[in-house]
mmCIF file of C-alpha atoms in Angstrom:
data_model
loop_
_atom_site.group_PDB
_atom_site.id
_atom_site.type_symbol
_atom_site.label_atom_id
_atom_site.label_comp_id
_atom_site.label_asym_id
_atom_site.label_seq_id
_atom_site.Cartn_x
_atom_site.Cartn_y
_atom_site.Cartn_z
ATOM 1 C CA UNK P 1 5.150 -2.495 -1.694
ATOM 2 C CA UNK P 2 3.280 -5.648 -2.867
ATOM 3 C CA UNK P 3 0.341 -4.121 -1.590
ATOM 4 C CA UNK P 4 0.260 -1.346 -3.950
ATOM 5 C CA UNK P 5 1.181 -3.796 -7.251
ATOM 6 C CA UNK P 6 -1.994 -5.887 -5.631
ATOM 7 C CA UNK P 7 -4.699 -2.697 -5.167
ATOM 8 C CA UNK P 8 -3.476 -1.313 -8.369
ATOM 9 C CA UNK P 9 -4.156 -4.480 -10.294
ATOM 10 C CA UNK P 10 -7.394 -5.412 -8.793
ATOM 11 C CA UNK P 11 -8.588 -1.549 -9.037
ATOM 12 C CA UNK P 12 -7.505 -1.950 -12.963
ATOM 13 C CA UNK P 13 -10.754 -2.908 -14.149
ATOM 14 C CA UNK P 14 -12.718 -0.807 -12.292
ATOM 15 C CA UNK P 15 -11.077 2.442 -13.181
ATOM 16 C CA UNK P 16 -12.829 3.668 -16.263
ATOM 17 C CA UNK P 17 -16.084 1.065 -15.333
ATOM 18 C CA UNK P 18 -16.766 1.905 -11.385
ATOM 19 C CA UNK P 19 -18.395 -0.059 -9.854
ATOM 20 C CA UNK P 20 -20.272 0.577 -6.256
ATOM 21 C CA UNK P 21 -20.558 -3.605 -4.891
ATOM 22 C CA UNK P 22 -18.551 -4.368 -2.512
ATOM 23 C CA UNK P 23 -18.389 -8.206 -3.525
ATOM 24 C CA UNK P 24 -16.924 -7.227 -6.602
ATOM 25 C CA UNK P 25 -14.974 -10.088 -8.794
ATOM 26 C CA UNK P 26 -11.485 -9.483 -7.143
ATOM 27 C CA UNK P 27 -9.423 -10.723 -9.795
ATOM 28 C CA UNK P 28 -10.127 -12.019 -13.501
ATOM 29 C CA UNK P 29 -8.859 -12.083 -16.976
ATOM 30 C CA UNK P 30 -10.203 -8.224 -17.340
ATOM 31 C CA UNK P 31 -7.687 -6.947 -14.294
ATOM 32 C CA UNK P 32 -4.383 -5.977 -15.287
ATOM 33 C CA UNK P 33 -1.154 -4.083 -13.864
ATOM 34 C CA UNK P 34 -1.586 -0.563 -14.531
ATOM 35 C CA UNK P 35 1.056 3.185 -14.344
ATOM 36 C CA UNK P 36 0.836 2.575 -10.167
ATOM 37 C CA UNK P 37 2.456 -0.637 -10.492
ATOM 38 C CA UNK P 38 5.322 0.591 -13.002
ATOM 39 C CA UNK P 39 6.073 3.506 -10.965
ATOM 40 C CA UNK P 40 6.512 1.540 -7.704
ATOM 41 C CA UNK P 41 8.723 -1.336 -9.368
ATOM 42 C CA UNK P 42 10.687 1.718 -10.108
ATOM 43 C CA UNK P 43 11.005 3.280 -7.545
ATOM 44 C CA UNK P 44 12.139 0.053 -5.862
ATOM 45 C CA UNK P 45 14.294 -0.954 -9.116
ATOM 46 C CA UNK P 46 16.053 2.772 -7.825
ATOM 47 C CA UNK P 47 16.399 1.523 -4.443
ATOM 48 C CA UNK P 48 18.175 -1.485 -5.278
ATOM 49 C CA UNK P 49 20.438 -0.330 -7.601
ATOM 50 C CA UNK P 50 21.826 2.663 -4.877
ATOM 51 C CA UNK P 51 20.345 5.181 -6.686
ATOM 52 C CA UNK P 52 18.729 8.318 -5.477
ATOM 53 C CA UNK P 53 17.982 9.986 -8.562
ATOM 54 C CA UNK P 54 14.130 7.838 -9.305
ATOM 55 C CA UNK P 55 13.137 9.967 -11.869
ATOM 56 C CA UNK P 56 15.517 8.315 -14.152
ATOM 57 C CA UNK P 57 14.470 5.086 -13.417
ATOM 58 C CA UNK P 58 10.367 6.051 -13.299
ATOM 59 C CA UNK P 59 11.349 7.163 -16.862
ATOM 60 C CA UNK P 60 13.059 4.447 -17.869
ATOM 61 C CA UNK P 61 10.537 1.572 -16.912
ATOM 62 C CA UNK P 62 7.478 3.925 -18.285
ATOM 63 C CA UNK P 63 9.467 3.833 -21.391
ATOM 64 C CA UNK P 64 9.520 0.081 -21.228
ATOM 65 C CA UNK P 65 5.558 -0.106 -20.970
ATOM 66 C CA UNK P 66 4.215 3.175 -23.014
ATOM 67 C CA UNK P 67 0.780 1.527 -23.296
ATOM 68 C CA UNK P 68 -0.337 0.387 -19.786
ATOM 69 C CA UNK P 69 -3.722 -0.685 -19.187
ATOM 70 C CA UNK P 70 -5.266 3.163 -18.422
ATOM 71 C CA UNK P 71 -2.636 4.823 -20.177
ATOM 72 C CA UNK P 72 -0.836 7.312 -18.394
ATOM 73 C CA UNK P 73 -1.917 11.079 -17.365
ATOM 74 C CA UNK P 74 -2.016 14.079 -19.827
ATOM 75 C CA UNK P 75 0.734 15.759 -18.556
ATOM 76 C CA UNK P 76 2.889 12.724 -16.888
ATOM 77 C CA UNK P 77 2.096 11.162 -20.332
ATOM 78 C CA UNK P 78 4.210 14.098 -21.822
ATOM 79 C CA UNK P 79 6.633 13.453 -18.752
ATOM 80 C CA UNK P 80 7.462 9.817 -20.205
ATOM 81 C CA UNK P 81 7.477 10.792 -23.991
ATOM 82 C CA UNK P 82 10.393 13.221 -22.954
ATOM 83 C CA UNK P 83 14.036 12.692 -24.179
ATOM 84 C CA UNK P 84 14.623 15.460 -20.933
ATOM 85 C CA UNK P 85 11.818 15.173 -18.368
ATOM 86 C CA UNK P 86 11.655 17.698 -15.788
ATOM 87 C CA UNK P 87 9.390 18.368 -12.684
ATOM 88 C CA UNK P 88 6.032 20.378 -13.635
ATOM 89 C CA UNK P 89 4.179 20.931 -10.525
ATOM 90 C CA UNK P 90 1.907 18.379 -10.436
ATOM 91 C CA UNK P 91 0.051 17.110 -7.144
ATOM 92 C CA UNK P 92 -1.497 14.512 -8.818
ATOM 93 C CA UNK P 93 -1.724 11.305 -6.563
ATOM 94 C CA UNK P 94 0.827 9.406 -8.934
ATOM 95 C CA UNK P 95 3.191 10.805 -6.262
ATOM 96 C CA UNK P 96 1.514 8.983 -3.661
ATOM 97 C CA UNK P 97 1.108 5.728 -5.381
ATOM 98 C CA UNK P 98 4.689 5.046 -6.129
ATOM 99 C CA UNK P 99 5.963 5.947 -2.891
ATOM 100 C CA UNK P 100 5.748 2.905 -0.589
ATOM 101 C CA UNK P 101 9.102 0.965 -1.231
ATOM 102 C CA UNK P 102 11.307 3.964 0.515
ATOM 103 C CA UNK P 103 8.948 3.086 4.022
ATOM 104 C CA UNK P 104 10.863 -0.650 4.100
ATOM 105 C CA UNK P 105 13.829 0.337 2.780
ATOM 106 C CA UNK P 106 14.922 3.329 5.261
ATOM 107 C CA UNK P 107 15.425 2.880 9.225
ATOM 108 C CA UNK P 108 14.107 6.273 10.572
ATOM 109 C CA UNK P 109 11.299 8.415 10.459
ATOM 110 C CA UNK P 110 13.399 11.066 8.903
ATOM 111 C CA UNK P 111 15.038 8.986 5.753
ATOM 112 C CA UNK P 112 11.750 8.167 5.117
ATOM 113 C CA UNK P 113 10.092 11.488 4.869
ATOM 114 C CA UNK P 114 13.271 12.362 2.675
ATOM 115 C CA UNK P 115 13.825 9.745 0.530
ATOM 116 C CA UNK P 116 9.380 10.018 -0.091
ATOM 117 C CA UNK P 117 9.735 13.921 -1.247
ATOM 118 C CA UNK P 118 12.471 12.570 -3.439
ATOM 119 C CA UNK P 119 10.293 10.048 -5.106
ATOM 120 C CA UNK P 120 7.848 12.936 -6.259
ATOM 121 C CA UNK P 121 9.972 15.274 -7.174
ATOM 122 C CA UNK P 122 11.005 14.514 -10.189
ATOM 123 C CA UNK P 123 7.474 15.344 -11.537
ATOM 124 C CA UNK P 124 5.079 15.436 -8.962
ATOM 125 C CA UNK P 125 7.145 18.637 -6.988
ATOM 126 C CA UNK P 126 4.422 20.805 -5.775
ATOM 127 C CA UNK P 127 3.961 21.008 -2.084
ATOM 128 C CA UNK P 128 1.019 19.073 -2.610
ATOM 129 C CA UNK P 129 2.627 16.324 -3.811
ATOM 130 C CA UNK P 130 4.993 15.412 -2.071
ATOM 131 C CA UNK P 131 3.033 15.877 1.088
ATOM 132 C CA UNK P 132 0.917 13.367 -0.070
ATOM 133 C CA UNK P 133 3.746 10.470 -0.814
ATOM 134 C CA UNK P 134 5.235 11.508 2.606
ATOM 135 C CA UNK P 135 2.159 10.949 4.539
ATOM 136 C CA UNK P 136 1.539 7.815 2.942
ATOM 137 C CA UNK P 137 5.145 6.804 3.435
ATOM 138 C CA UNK P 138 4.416 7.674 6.770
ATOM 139 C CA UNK P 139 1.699 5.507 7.372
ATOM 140 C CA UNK P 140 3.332 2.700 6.031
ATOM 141 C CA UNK P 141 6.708 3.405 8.557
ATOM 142 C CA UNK P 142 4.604 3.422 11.095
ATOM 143 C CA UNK P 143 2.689 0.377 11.074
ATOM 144 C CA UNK P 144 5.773 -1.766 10.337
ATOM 145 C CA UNK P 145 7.536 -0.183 13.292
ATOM 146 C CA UNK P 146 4.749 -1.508 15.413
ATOM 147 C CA UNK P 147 4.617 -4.808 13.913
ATOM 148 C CA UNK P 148 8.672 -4.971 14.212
ATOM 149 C CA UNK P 149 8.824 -6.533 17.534
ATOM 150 C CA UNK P 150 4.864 -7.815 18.341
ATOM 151 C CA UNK P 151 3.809 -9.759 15.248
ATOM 152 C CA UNK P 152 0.273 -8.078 13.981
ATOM 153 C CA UNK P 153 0.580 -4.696 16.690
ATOM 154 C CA UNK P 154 -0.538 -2.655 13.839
ATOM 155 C CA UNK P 155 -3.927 -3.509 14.143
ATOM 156 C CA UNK P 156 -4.206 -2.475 17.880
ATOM 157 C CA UNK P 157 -3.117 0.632 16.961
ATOM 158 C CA UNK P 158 -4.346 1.883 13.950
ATOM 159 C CA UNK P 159 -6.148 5.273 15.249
ATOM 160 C CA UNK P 160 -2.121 6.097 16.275
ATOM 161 C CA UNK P 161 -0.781 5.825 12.773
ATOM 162 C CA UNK P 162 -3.867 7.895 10.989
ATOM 163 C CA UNK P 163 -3.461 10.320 14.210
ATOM 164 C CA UNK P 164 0.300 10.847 13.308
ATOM 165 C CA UNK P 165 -0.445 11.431 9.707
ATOM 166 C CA UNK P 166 -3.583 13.794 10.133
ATOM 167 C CA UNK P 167 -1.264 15.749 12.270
ATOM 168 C CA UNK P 168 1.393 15.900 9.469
ATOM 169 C CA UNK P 169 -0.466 16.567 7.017
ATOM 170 C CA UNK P 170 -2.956 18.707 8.022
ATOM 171 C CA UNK P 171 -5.547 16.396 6.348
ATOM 172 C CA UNK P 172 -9.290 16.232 6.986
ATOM 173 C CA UNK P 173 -10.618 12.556 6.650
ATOM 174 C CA UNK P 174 -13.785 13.450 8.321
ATOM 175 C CA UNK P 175 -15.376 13.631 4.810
ATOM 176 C CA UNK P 176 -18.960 12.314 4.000
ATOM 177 C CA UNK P 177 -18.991 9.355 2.704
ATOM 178 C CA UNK P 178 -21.515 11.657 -0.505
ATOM 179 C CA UNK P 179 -18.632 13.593 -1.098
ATOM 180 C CA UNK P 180 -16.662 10.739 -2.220
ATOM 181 C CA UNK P 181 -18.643 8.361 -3.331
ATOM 182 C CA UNK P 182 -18.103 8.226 -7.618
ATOM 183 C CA UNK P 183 -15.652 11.163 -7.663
ATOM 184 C CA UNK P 184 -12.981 10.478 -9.936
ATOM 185 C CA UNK P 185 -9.817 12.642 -7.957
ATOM 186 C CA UNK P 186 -6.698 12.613 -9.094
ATOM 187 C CA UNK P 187 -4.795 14.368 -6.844
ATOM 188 C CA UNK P 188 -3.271 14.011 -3.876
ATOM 189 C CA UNK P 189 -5.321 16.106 -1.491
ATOM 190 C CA UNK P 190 -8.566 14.059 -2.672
ATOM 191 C CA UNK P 191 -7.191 10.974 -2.726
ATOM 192 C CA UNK P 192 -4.546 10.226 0.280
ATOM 193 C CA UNK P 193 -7.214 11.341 2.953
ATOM 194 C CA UNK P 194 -9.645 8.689 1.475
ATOM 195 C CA UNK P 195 -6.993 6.599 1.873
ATOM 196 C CA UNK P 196 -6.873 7.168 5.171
ATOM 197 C CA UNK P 197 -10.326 7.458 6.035
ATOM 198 C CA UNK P 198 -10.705 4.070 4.567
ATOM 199 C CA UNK P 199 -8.209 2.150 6.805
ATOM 200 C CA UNK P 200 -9.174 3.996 9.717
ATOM 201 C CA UNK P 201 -12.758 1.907 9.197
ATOM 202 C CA UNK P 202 -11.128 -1.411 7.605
ATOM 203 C CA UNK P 203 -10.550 -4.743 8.780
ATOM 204 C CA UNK P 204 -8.048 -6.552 6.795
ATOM 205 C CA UNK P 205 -6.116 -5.983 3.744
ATOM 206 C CA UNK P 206 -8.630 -7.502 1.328
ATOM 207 C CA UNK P 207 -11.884 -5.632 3.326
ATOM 208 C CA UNK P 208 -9.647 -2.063 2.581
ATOM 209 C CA UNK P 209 -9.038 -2.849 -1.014
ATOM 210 C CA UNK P 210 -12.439 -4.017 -1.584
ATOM 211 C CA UNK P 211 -13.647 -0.342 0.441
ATOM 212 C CA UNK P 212 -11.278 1.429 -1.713
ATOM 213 C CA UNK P 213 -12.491 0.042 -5.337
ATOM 214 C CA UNK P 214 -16.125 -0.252 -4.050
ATOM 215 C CA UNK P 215 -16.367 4.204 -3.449
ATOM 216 C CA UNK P 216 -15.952 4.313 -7.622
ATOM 217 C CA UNK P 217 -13.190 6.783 -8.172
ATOM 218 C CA UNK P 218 -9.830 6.307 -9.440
ATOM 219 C CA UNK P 219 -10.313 2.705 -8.534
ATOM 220 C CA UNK P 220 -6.713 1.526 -9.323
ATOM 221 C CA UNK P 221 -4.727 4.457 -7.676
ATOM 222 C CA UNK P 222 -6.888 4.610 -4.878
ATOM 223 C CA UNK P 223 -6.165 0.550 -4.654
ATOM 224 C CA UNK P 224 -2.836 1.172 -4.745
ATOM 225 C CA UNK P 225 -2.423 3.684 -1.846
ATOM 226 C CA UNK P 226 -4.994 2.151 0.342
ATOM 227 C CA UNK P 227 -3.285 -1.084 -0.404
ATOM 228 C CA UNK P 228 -0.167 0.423 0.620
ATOM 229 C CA UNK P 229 -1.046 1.080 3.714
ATOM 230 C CA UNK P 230 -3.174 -1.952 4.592
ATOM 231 C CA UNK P 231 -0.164 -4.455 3.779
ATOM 232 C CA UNK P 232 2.109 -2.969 6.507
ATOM 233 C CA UNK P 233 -0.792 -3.014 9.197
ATOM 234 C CA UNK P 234 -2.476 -6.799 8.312
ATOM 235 C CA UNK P 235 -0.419 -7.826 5.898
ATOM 236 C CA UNK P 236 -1.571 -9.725 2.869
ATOM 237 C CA UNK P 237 -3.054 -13.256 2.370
ATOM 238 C CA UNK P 238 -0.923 -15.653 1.111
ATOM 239 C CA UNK P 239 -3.531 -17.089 -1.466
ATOM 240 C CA UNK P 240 -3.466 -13.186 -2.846
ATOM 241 C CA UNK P 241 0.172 -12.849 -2.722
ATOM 242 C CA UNK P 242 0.720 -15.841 -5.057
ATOM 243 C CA UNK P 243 -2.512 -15.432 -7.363
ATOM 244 C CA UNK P 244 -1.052 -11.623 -8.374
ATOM 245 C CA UNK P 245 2.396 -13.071 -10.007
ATOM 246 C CA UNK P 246 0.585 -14.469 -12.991
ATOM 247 C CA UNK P 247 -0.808 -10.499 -13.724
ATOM 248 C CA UNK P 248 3.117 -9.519 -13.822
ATOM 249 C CA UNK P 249 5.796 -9.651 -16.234
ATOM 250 C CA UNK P 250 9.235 -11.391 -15.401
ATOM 251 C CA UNK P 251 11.750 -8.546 -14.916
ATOM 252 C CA UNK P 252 9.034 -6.969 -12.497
ATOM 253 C CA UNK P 253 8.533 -10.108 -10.686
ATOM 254 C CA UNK P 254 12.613 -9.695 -10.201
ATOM 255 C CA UNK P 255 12.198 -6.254 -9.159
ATOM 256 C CA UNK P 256 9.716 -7.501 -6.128
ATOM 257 C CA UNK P 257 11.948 -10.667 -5.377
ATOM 258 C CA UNK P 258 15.123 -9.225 -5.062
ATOM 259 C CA UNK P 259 13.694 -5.951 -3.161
ATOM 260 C CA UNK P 260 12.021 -8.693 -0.451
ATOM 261 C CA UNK P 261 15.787 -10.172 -0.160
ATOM 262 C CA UNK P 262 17.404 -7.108 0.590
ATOM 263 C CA UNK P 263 14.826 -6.016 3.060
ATOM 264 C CA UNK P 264 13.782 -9.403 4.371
ATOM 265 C CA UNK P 265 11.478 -6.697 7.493
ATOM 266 C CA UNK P 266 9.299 -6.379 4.031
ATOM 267 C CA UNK P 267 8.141 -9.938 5.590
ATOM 268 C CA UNK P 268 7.415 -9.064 9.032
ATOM 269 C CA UNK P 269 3.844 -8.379 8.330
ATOM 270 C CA UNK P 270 3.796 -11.979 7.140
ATOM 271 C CA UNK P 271 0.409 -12.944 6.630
ATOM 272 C CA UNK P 272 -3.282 -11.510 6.684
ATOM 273 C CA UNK P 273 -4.871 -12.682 10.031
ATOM 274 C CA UNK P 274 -7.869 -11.077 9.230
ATOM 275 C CA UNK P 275 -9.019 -8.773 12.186
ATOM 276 C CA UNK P 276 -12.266 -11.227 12.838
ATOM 277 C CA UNK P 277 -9.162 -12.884 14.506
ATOM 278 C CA UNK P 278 -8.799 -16.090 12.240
ATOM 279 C CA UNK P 279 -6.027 -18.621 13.049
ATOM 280 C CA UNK P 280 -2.811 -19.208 11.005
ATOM 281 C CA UNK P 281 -3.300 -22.211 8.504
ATOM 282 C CA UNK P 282 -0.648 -24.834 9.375
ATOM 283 C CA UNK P 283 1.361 -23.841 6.466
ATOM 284 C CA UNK P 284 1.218 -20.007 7.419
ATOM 285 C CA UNK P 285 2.931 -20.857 11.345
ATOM 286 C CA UNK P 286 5.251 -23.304 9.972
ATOM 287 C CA UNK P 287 6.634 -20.117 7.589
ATOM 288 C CA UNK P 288 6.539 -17.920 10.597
ATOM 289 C CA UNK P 289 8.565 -20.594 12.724
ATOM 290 C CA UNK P 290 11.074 -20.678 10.153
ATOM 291 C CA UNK P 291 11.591 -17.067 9.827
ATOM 292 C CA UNK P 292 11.293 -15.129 13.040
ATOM 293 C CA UNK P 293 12.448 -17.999 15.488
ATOM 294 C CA UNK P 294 10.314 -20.623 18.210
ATOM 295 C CA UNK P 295 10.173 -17.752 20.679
ATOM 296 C CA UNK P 296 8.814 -15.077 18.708
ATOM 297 C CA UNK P 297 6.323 -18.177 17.286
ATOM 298 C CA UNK P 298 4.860 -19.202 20.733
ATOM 299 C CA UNK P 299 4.753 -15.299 21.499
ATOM 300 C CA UNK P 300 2.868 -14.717 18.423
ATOM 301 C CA UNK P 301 0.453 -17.852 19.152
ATOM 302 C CA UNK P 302 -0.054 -16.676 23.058
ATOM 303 C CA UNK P 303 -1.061 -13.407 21.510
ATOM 304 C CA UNK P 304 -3.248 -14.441 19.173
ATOM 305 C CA UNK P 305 -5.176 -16.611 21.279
ATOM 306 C CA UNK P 306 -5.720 -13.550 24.461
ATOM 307 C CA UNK P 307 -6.165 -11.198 21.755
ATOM 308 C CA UNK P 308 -9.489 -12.869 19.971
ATOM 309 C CA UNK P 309 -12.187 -11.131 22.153
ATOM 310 C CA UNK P 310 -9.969 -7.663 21.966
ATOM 311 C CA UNK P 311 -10.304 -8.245 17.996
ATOM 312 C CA UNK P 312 -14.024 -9.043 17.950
ATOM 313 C CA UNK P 313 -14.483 -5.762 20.024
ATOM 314 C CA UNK P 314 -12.362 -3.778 17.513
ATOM 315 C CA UNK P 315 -13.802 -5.183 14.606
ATOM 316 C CA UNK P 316 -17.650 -3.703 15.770
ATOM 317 C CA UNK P 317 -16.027 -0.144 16.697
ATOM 318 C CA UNK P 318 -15.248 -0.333 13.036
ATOM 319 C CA UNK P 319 -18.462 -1.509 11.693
ATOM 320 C CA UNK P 320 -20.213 1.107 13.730
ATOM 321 C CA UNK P 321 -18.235 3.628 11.860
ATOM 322 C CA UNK P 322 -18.288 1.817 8.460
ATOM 323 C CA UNK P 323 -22.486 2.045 8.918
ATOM 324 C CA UNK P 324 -22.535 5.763 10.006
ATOM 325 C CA UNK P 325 -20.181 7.339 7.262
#
């Protein structure tokens, strides 16, 4: 989930100002949170309260903030300003932005898929839609189930998460890299498959945000999904996680801590590695130590260490494919 709030709000700038350089500014006095990060505090703000009906709460906290940074959509602008909102068959990717809290908070495959379709429904209920949160809920399910028992599996298996979702979907992400590049999409068929494409080619979390941003489109929503994804296979650095709280407002800040108690698995992706196969600072083992046990610690170090070559190989597959898209 933090992954989203952290693509969303370093896309912010970039959304109406694109830029193409990958060694963009990542964060600065110009980024702010933008309708991504509302909508997923939401949804989560639904979750914890034992709610099931998020389109009450998606309108309540877009209520709270009527002026994001961006704005909000034509139509889902209308949505907000309703006294009676109701569904208007939209597949816009605001479906798929908002969607990631339901992948940590449900146990199978199934809730997931479920409880995802119910997040865009409320306004986003075309078929389109709400294929595009599930698939991205999907993705997200996946990578923590592999990282659930081997700490940073996700990684090794990447090409089986986008696999499962292509074959879900139906999505193509064998798109030229022309076809993208600059095109402002807002909907989920042109967005979630870049998504895809993206982490299918990335390396860490900060390498598929920057990727995402860099192609020039919907900068912040594409941020958002692609950062979605990339937090439950790397996880995110712990510099990043702690830099993002001063771009966020109290009660949302709540929102994220309290969600991260009640699913404490939100955690098990613990920290970015990078996929050049850096070590753990000091700090960053000592917090692993404490929270998954001395077992699954010296497992995790024994891994890392025979796993440094297999990560150096991986990482040069990828930049292969990043130089021939």
């Amino acid at each position: 989930m933090l992954g989203a709030i952290i693509g969303d709000i370093i896309g912010s700038r970039w959304e109406f100002n694109s830029t193409n350089d990958y060694g963009f500014e990542l964060l600065s006095e110009k980024n702010c949170f933008t309708d991504d990060t509302i909508c997923t505090v939401a949804v989560a703000d639904a979750l914890l309260s034992g709610s099931n009906d998020y389109g009450k709460y998606i309108h309540d906290w877009c209520r709270r903030y009527p002026h994001p940074m961006g704005g909000y959509g034509g139509r889902f602008a209308q949505w907000v300003m309703s006294e009676c909102p109701k569904p208007y068959g939209s597949y816009g990717n605001g479906a798929a932005m908002r969607v990631s809290p339901v992948a940590y908070w449900y146990e199978t495959k199934e809730q997931v898929l479920e409880a995802a379709a119910a997040t865009a429904m409320p306004s986003h209920n075309h078929e389109e839609g709400i294929k595009g949160a599930q698939t991205v809920a999907l993705a997200i399910y996946r990578a923590m189930e592999f990282n659930r028992y081997i700490y940073q599996n996700a990684p090794r298996h990447i090409d089986e998460i986008i696999n499962e979702c292509i074959e879900f979907s139906g999505y193509n992400i064998n798109m030229p890299k022309s076809s993208v590049l600059n095109k402002f999409d807002e909907t989920c068929q042109g967005t979630v498959p870049v998504a895809l494409k993206i982490i299918s080619m990335a390396t860490c979390f900060e390498d598929a945000v920057r990727m995402a941003v860099s192609l020039g489109g919907d900068a912040d929503t594409l941020g958002a999904i692609t950062g979605s994804i990339a937090e439950a296979i790397w996880g995110i650095p712990m510099t990043l996680r702690e830099k993002i709280k001063s771009f966020l407002p109290g009660e949302m800040k709540g929102v994220i801590a309290e969600f991260h108690y009640e699913r404490p698995r939100v955690y098990k992706t613990l920290i970015d590695t990078t996929f050049s196969g850096d070590d753990f600072g000091d700090v960053s083992w000592d917090m692993y130590y404490d929270l998954e046990g001395a077992e699954a610690y010296d497992r995790a170090i024994n891994n890392a260490k025979r796993d440094k070559k297999q990560y150096r190989s991986l990482m040069a597959e990828r930049a292969t494919a990043r130089n021939q898209w």
